[in-house]
mmCIF file of C-alpha atoms and ligand atoms in Angstrom:
data_model
loop_
_atom_site.group_PDB
_atom_site.id
_atom_site.type_symbol
_atom_site.label_atom_id
_atom_site.label_comp_id
_atom_site.label_asym_id
_atom_site.label_seq_id
_atom_site.Cartn_x
_atom_site.Cartn_y
_atom_site.Cartn_z
ATOM 1 C CA MET A 30 -41.621 44.647 195.935
ATOM 2 C CA ARG A 31 -38.616 43.367 194.026
ATOM 3 C CA ILE A 32 -38.724 46.392 191.724
ATOM 4 C CA LYS A 33 -38.683 48.642 194.777
ATOM 5 C CA TYR A 34 -35.497 46.935 196.007
ATOM 6 C CA LEU A 35 -33.961 47.275 192.568
ATOM 7 C CA TYR A 36 -34.649 51.036 192.622
ATOM 8 C CA LEU A 37 -33.115 51.278 196.069
ATOM 9 C CA LEU A 38 -30.040 49.412 194.847
ATOM 10 C CA ILE A 39 -29.687 51.683 191.810
ATOM 11 C CA ILE A 40 -29.997 54.794 193.996
ATOM 12 C CA LEU A 41 -27.392 53.381 196.391
ATOM 13 C CA ILE A 42 -24.944 52.563 193.561
ATOM 14 C CA THR A 43 -25.314 55.969 191.852
ATOM 15 C CA SER A 44 -24.916 57.862 195.108
ATOM 16 C CA CYS A 45 -21.787 55.828 195.902
ATOM 17 C CA THR A 46 -20.215 56.553 192.486
ATOM 18 C CA SER A 47 -20.949 60.270 192.763
ATOM 19 C CA LEU A 48 -19.388 60.183 196.234
ATOM 20 C CA SER A 49 -16.267 58.469 194.924
ATOM 21 C CA LYS A 50 -16.143 60.960 192.027
ATOM 22 C CA SER A 51 -16.127 63.936 194.371
ATOM 23 C CA LYS A 52 -13.314 62.243 196.274
ATOM 24 C CA SER A 53 -11.377 61.307 193.116
ATOM 25 C CA PRO A 54 -7.651 62.151 193.149
ATOM 26 C CA SER A 55 -6.829 65.729 192.311
ATOM 27 C CA TYR A 56 -5.530 67.002 188.983
ATOM 28 C CA CYS A 57 -2.555 68.370 190.859
ATOM 29 C CA SER A 58 -1.359 64.975 192.119
ATOM 30 C CA PHE A 59 -0.370 63.988 188.549
ATOM 31 C CA PRO A 60 2.251 63.508 187.227
ATOM 32 C CA GLU A 61 3.820 61.796 190.198
ATOM 33 C CA ASN A 62 6.851 63.367 191.794
ATOM 34 C CA SER A 63 9.825 62.429 189.555
ATOM 35 C CA PRO A 64 12.769 64.415 190.906
ATOM 36 C CA TYR A 65 15.518 63.732 188.368
ATOM 37 C CA PRO A 66 16.975 65.580 185.346
ATOM 38 C CA GLY A 67 14.312 65.254 182.649
ATOM 39 C CA GLY A 68 11.612 64.672 185.262
ATOM 40 C CA LEU A 69 9.328 66.936 187.240
ATOM 41 C CA ILE A 70 8.993 67.727 190.923
ATOM 42 C CA ASN A 71 5.415 67.612 192.169
ATOM 43 C CA TYR A 72 5.555 69.209 195.586
ATOM 44 C CA SER A 73 2.285 69.101 197.568
ATOM 45 C CA LEU A 74 1.718 72.276 199.526
ATOM 46 C CA ASN A 75 0.725 71.996 203.144
ATOM 47 C CA THR A 76 -2.978 72.809 202.988
ATOM 48 C CA GLU A 77 -3.002 73.739 206.686
ATOM 49 C CA ARG A 78 -1.036 76.838 205.830
ATOM 50 C CA LYS A 79 -2.097 79.762 203.712
ATOM 51 C CA TYR A 80 0.474 80.446 201.010
ATOM 52 C CA LEU A 81 0.369 83.717 199.160
ATOM 53 C CA GLU A 82 1.265 82.686 195.644
ATOM 54 C CA LYS A 83 3.439 85.687 194.954
ATOM 55 C CA ASN A 84 5.653 84.753 197.900
ATOM 56 C CA LEU A 85 6.411 81.221 196.693
ATOM 57 C CA ARG A 86 9.780 80.838 195.003
ATOM 58 C CA VAL A 87 11.928 78.024 193.697
ATOM 59 C CA LYS A 88 15.658 78.579 193.503
ATOM 60 C CA ASP A 89 17.169 78.269 189.998
ATOM 61 C CA LEU A 90 14.122 76.709 188.317
ATOM 62 C CA GLU A 91 10.857 77.683 186.629
ATOM 63 C CA PHE A 92 7.731 76.427 188.341
ATOM 64 C CA SER A 93 3.981 76.657 188.154
ATOM 65 C CA ILE A 94 1.351 76.518 190.860
ATOM 66 C CA CYS A 95 -1.351 73.921 190.334
ATOM 67 C CA LYS A 96 -4.686 75.049 191.751
ATOM 68 C CA GLU A 97 -7.918 73.236 192.426
ATOM 69 C CA LEU A 98 -11.149 75.046 193.231
ATOM 70 C CA GLY A 99 -9.088 78.214 193.297
ATOM 71 C CA SER A 100 -6.654 77.154 195.993
ATOM 72 C CA PRO A 101 -2.992 76.244 195.436
ATOM 73 C CA LYS A 102 -2.432 72.483 195.761
ATOM 74 C CA SER A 103 1.055 71.822 194.496
ATOM 75 C CA LEU A 104 4.142 73.228 192.844
ATOM 76 C CA LEU A 105 5.120 71.662 189.541
ATOM 77 C CA ILE A 106 8.811 72.121 188.787
ATOM 78 C CA PRO A 107 10.203 70.732 185.506
ATOM 79 C CA ILE A 108 13.880 69.736 185.786
ATOM 80 C CA PRO A 109 16.007 70.306 182.678
ATOM 81 C CA LEU A 110 18.010 67.346 181.411
ATOM 82 C CA THR A 111 21.177 69.408 181.898
ATOM 83 C CA PHE A 112 20.428 70.284 185.556
ATOM 84 C CA GLU A 113 23.485 69.563 187.681
ATOM 85 C CA GLU A 114 22.558 70.643 191.228
ATOM 86 C CA ASP A 115 21.777 67.865 193.685
ATOM 87 C CA ARG A 116 18.870 69.620 195.383
ATOM 88 C CA VAL A 117 16.136 72.157 194.730
ATOM 89 C CA SER A 118 15.067 74.632 197.408
ATOM 90 C CA ILE A 119 11.525 75.949 197.802
ATOM 91 C CA PHE A 120 10.946 79.187 199.680
ATOM 92 C CA PHE A 121 7.947 80.991 201.068
ATOM 93 C CA SER A 122 8.931 84.636 201.466
ATOM 94 C CA ASP A 123 12.483 84.155 202.722
ATOM 95 C CA GLN A 124 11.759 80.999 204.657
ATOM 96 C CA LEU A 125 12.968 77.656 203.302
ATOM 97 C CA ILE A 126 9.952 75.327 203.303
ATOM 98 C CA SER A 127 11.489 72.356 201.524
ATOM 99 C CA SER A 128 14.712 71.090 200.030
ATOM 100 C CA ILE A 129 14.216 68.312 197.520
ATOM 101 C CA ASP A 130 16.948 65.837 196.589
ATOM 102 C CA ILE A 131 17.524 65.386 192.868
ATOM 103 C CA GLU A 132 18.164 61.770 191.910
ATOM 104 C CA SER A 133 20.822 61.054 189.327
ATOM 105 C CA ARG A 134 19.954 59.260 186.110
ATOM 106 C CA ASP A 135 22.231 57.330 183.796
ATOM 107 C CA TYR A 136 21.167 58.057 180.279
ATOM 108 C CA ARG A 137 22.711 55.779 177.684
ATOM 109 C CA GLU A 138 24.704 56.745 174.588
ATOM 110 C CA SER A 139 23.543 56.066 171.063
ATOM 111 C CA ARG A 140 25.613 56.188 167.890
ATOM 112 C CA ILE A 141 23.920 56.465 164.546
ATOM 113 C CA THR A 142 25.172 56.892 161.017
ATOM 114 C CA ILE A 143 23.446 59.230 158.614
ATOM 115 C CA SER A 144 24.669 59.029 155.028
ATOM 116 C CA ASN A 145 22.765 62.033 153.636
ATOM 117 C CA GLN A 146 25.390 64.752 154.317
ATOM 118 C CA ASP A 147 22.721 67.497 154.066
ATOM 119 C CA PHE A 148 21.314 66.257 157.377
ATOM 120 C CA VAL A 149 24.750 66.044 159.000
ATOM 121 C CA SER A 150 25.926 69.541 158.064
ATOM 122 C CA PRO A 151 23.102 71.339 156.268
ATOM 123 C CA PRO A 152 23.968 73.381 153.168
ATOM 124 C CA ASN A 153 24.184 77.169 153.610
ATOM 125 C CA ALA A 154 21.046 77.655 151.515
ATOM 126 C CA MET A 155 19.085 75.787 154.204
ATOM 127 C CA LEU A 156 20.380 77.733 157.214
ATOM 128 C CA GLU A 157 17.808 80.535 156.991
ATOM 129 C CA ARG A 158 14.967 78.012 156.833
ATOM 130 C CA ILE A 159 16.358 76.010 159.773
ATOM 131 C CA LYS A 160 16.703 79.195 161.843
ATOM 132 C CA GLU A 161 13.106 80.234 161.131
ATOM 133 C CA GLU A 162 11.744 76.758 161.977
ATOM 134 C CA TYR A 163 13.789 76.719 165.171
ATOM 135 C CA SER A 164 12.288 80.025 166.292
ATOM 136 C CA GLN A 165 8.744 78.809 165.479
ATOM 137 C CA SER A 166 9.378 75.698 167.614
ATOM 138 C CA ILE A 167 10.709 77.822 170.493
ATOM 139 C CA SER A 168 7.570 79.997 170.458
ATOM 140 C CA ALA A 169 5.273 76.951 170.293
ATOM 141 C CA LYS A 170 6.875 75.043 173.151
ATOM 142 C CA ASN A 171 6.731 78.119 175.411
ATOM 143 C CA VAL A 172 3.008 78.732 174.934
ATOM 144 C CA PHE A 173 1.182 79.139 178.232
ATOM 145 C CA ASN A 174 -2.604 79.280 178.276
ATOM 146 C CA LEU A 175 -4.361 79.120 181.585
ATOM 147 C CA LYS A 176 -6.987 76.368 181.740
ATOM 148 C CA LYS A 177 -8.888 75.413 184.868
ATOM 149 C CA ASN A 178 -8.731 71.883 186.278
ATOM 150 C CA THR A 179 -7.285 70.091 183.283
ATOM 151 C CA SER A 180 -5.856 66.612 183.461
ATOM 152 C CA LYS A 181 -2.248 65.985 182.428
ATOM 153 C CA GLU A 182 -2.756 62.231 182.036
ATOM 154 C CA MET A 183 -1.909 61.128 178.502
ATOM 155 C CA ILE A 184 -2.679 58.060 176.463
ATOM 156 C CA ILE A 185 0.113 56.647 174.320
ATOM 157 C CA PRO A 186 -0.027 58.388 170.896
ATOM 158 C CA LEU A 187 1.144 55.396 168.862
ATOM 159 C CA GLU A 188 1.265 51.646 169.343
ATOM 160 C CA GLY A 189 4.756 50.510 168.363
ATOM 161 C CA ILE A 190 8.234 49.759 169.612
ATOM 162 C CA MET A 191 10.092 52.314 171.708
ATOM 163 C CA SER A 192 13.204 52.643 169.566
ATOM 164 C CA SER A 193 14.917 55.420 171.497
ATOM 165 C CA GLU A 194 14.057 56.674 174.927
ATOM 166 C CA TYR A 195 14.241 60.203 176.255
ATOM 167 C CA GLY A 196 17.590 61.592 177.395
ATOM 168 C CA VAL A 197 19.911 59.497 175.224
ATOM 169 C CA LYS A 198 23.319 61.049 174.521
ATOM 170 C CA ARG A 199 23.563 60.965 170.757
ATOM 171 C CA PHE A 200 26.450 60.809 168.345
ATOM 172 C CA ILE A 201 25.803 61.232 164.638
ATOM 173 C CA ASN A 202 28.626 59.848 162.490
ATOM 174 C CA GLU A 203 30.737 59.834 165.700
ATOM 175 C CA GLN A 204 30.137 63.558 166.335
ATOM 176 C CA PRO A 205 28.460 64.439 169.686
ATOM 177 C CA ARG A 206 25.019 66.005 169.126
ATOM 178 C CA ASN A 207 22.195 67.421 171.242
ATOM 179 C CA ARG A 208 20.626 65.077 173.775
ATOM 180 C CA HIS A 209 17.520 63.198 172.642
ATOM 181 C CA ILE A 210 14.748 65.251 174.232
ATOM 182 C CA GLY A 211 11.872 63.131 172.946
ATOM 183 C CA LEU A 212 10.773 59.554 172.798
ATOM 184 C CA ASP A 213 10.912 57.551 169.549
ATOM 185 C CA ILE A 214 8.222 55.015 168.754
ATOM 186 C CA ALA A 215 8.898 52.931 165.643
ATOM 187 C CA ALA A 216 5.934 51.670 163.640
ATOM 188 C CA ALA A 217 5.099 50.968 160.011
ATOM 189 C CA GLU A 218 4.681 53.918 157.641
ATOM 190 C CA GLY A 219 1.057 55.085 157.645
ATOM 191 C CA ARG A 220 0.106 53.865 161.133
ATOM 192 C CA PRO A 221 -2.253 56.307 162.921
ATOM 193 C CA ILE A 222 -0.940 58.704 165.566
ATOM 194 C CA PHE A 223 -3.417 59.866 168.209
ATOM 195 C CA ALA A 224 -3.664 63.005 170.318
ATOM 196 C CA PRO A 225 -2.707 61.798 173.820
ATOM 197 C CA LEU A 226 -4.701 64.532 175.531
ATOM 198 C CA ASN A 227 -7.192 67.295 174.665
ATOM 199 C CA GLY A 228 -5.674 70.440 173.206
ATOM 200 C CA LYS A 229 -5.288 72.840 170.331
ATOM 201 C CA VAL A 230 -2.944 72.641 167.327
ATOM 202 C CA ILE A 231 -0.608 75.638 167.641
ATOM 203 C CA LEU A 232 1.915 74.774 164.921
ATOM 204 C CA ALA A 233 1.722 72.518 161.870
ATOM 205 C CA GLY A 234 4.435 72.557 159.242
ATOM 206 C CA ASN A 235 7.015 70.796 157.151
ATOM 207 C CA PHE A 236 10.403 71.334 158.774
ATOM 208 C CA PHE A 237 13.913 70.494 157.601
ATOM 209 C CA TYR A 238 14.840 68.267 160.561
ATOM 210 C CA LYS A 239 11.418 67.403 162.019
ATOM 211 C CA GLY A 240 9.734 66.711 158.662
ATOM 212 C CA ASN A 241 5.955 67.025 158.892
ATOM 213 C CA VAL A 242 5.360 68.218 162.425
ATOM 214 C CA ILE A 243 2.483 69.168 164.723
ATOM 215 C CA PHE A 244 2.589 70.981 168.079
ATOM 216 C CA ILE A 245 -0.386 70.741 170.460
ATOM 217 C CA ASP A 246 -1.050 73.062 173.410
ATOM 218 C CA HIS A 247 -2.758 71.189 176.267
ATOM 219 C CA GLY A 248 -3.015 74.224 178.529
ATOM 220 C CA ASN A 249 -1.210 75.416 181.683
ATOM 221 C CA GLY A 250 2.223 75.209 180.058
ATOM 222 C CA LEU A 251 1.933 71.639 178.765
ATOM 223 C CA VAL A 252 2.778 71.313 175.043
ATOM 224 C CA SER A 253 3.569 68.232 172.948
ATOM 225 C CA SER A 254 4.993 67.718 169.445
ATOM 226 C CA TYR A 255 4.879 64.961 166.810
ATOM 227 C CA SER A 256 7.612 64.766 164.157
ATOM 228 C CA HIS A 257 8.465 62.884 160.926
ATOM 229 C CA LEU A 258 4.811 62.265 159.951
ATOM 230 C CA SER A 259 4.024 61.053 156.440
ATOM 231 C CA LYS A 260 0.799 63.050 156.673
ATOM 232 C CA LYS A 261 -0.730 65.621 159.020
ATOM 233 C CA LEU A 262 -4.442 65.145 159.558
ATOM 234 C CA VAL A 263 -5.102 68.330 161.543
ATOM 235 C CA ASP A 264 -4.835 72.037 160.755
ATOM 236 C CA LEU A 265 -3.489 74.999 162.642
ATOM 237 C CA ASN A 266 -5.844 76.142 165.454
ATOM 238 C CA GLN A 267 -7.835 72.902 165.314
ATOM 239 C CA ILE A 268 -9.180 71.694 168.665
ATOM 240 C CA VAL A 269 -8.340 68.050 169.287
ATOM 241 C CA THR A 270 -9.681 65.527 171.772
ATOM 242 C CA ALA A 271 -7.638 62.721 173.320
ATOM 243 C CA GLY A 272 -7.728 59.797 170.895
ATOM 244 C CA ASP A 273 -8.228 61.859 167.705
ATOM 245 C CA ASN A 274 -6.145 60.682 164.757
ATOM 246 C CA ILE A 275 -3.815 63.653 164.183
ATOM 247 C CA GLY A 276 -1.418 62.192 161.619
ATOM 248 C CA LEU A 277 0.295 59.145 160.145
ATOM 249 C CA VAL A 278 3.706 57.643 160.862
ATOM 250 C CA GLY A 279 6.329 58.563 158.301
ATOM 251 C CA SER A 280 10.004 59.167 157.678
ATOM 252 C CA THR A 281 10.088 62.834 156.690
ATOM 253 C CA GLY A 282 12.961 65.045 157.921
ATOM 254 C CA ARG A 283 16.131 63.628 159.499
ATOM 255 C CA VAL A 284 15.401 59.966 160.214
ATOM 256 C CA THR A 285 16.843 56.512 159.794
ATOM 257 C CA GLY A 286 13.440 54.859 159.357
ATOM 258 C CA PRO A 287 9.697 55.401 159.912
ATOM 259 C CA HIS A 288 8.928 56.416 163.492
ATOM 260 C CA LEU A 289 7.252 59.035 165.641
ATOM 261 C CA HIS A 290 9.494 61.424 167.554
ATOM 262 C CA TRP A 291 7.325 62.595 170.439
ATOM 263 C CA GLU A 292 8.267 65.520 172.686
ATOM 264 C CA VAL A 293 6.483 66.832 175.776
ATOM 265 C CA TYR A 294 7.273 70.276 177.145
ATOM 266 C CA PHE A 295 6.288 71.754 180.468
ATOM 267 C CA LEU A 296 6.932 75.504 180.872
ATOM 268 C CA GLY A 297 9.089 75.254 177.754
ATOM 269 C CA ILE A 298 11.310 72.499 179.185
ATOM 270 C CA PRO A 299 11.453 69.101 177.461
ATOM 271 C CA ILE A 300 10.424 66.428 179.950
ATOM 272 C CA ASN A 301 10.434 62.643 179.678
ATOM 273 C CA PRO A 302 7.040 61.930 177.987
ATOM 274 C CA GLU A 303 6.759 58.618 179.849
ATOM 275 C CA ILE A 304 5.913 60.337 183.136
ATOM 276 C CA PHE A 305 2.697 61.710 181.578
ATOM 277 C CA ILE A 306 1.395 58.321 180.433
ATOM 278 C CA LYS A 307 -1.476 56.973 182.460
ATOM 279 C CA ASN A 308 -0.548 53.792 184.368
HETATM 280 ZN ZN1 ZN B 566 13.695 61.040 168.233
#
């Protein structure tokens, strides 16, 4: 008799978990709406209405339509760090369906000193190499491979200290430089770096500025990169699973100490990696 009850209980528990699984939050509800420069708008479409995808339009910005079970669920709109408008308009055909306020963000300034002059103004002999590496990076970050129902939730790729956040306005030897479009995590040389999400290695090289670098395509326009590694542990075209050890912390390329420089791109636009981290 007791065994019978136990069976009943097990059946009840498993049917409840499968019920909660089928109701689990959608892939398209992540990342959360973060409407600021360097963030990403996640606009939920009204499911009561039928939207023809080709008639959806976002003024001034790139966007992608997130679908579940074949039907459009939300618009994902990455906002460049340099975006200066205070709202973003979404249209269906010629009808305005939403106008989203863009919040302002105060990104701090950072001043660093680099004594190796080659990294401040690279010698002419290096310019060709830098140009080629730049164009390889551009191609990698713009990769778009359609993948059905994939999560965008990432685990942190390295345990360490966040030494420079995304968006910082940088000055090298008092000269204004490009904004910091990644997140720096400082850790001891040789510490393992993990793939934060499933994907495929689409670029692996040794670059002048980035040092040993890996780019991973996670599908649907989401790409991430890992710079300054002491060692790469994956090869080009290798499929990686979240949690795989892809490389080791190092100080190759232009650095002031061992750390990981982590970038996350969506539709080719560098976005604050923090918004993709689970919890
Ligand atoms: Zn960095």
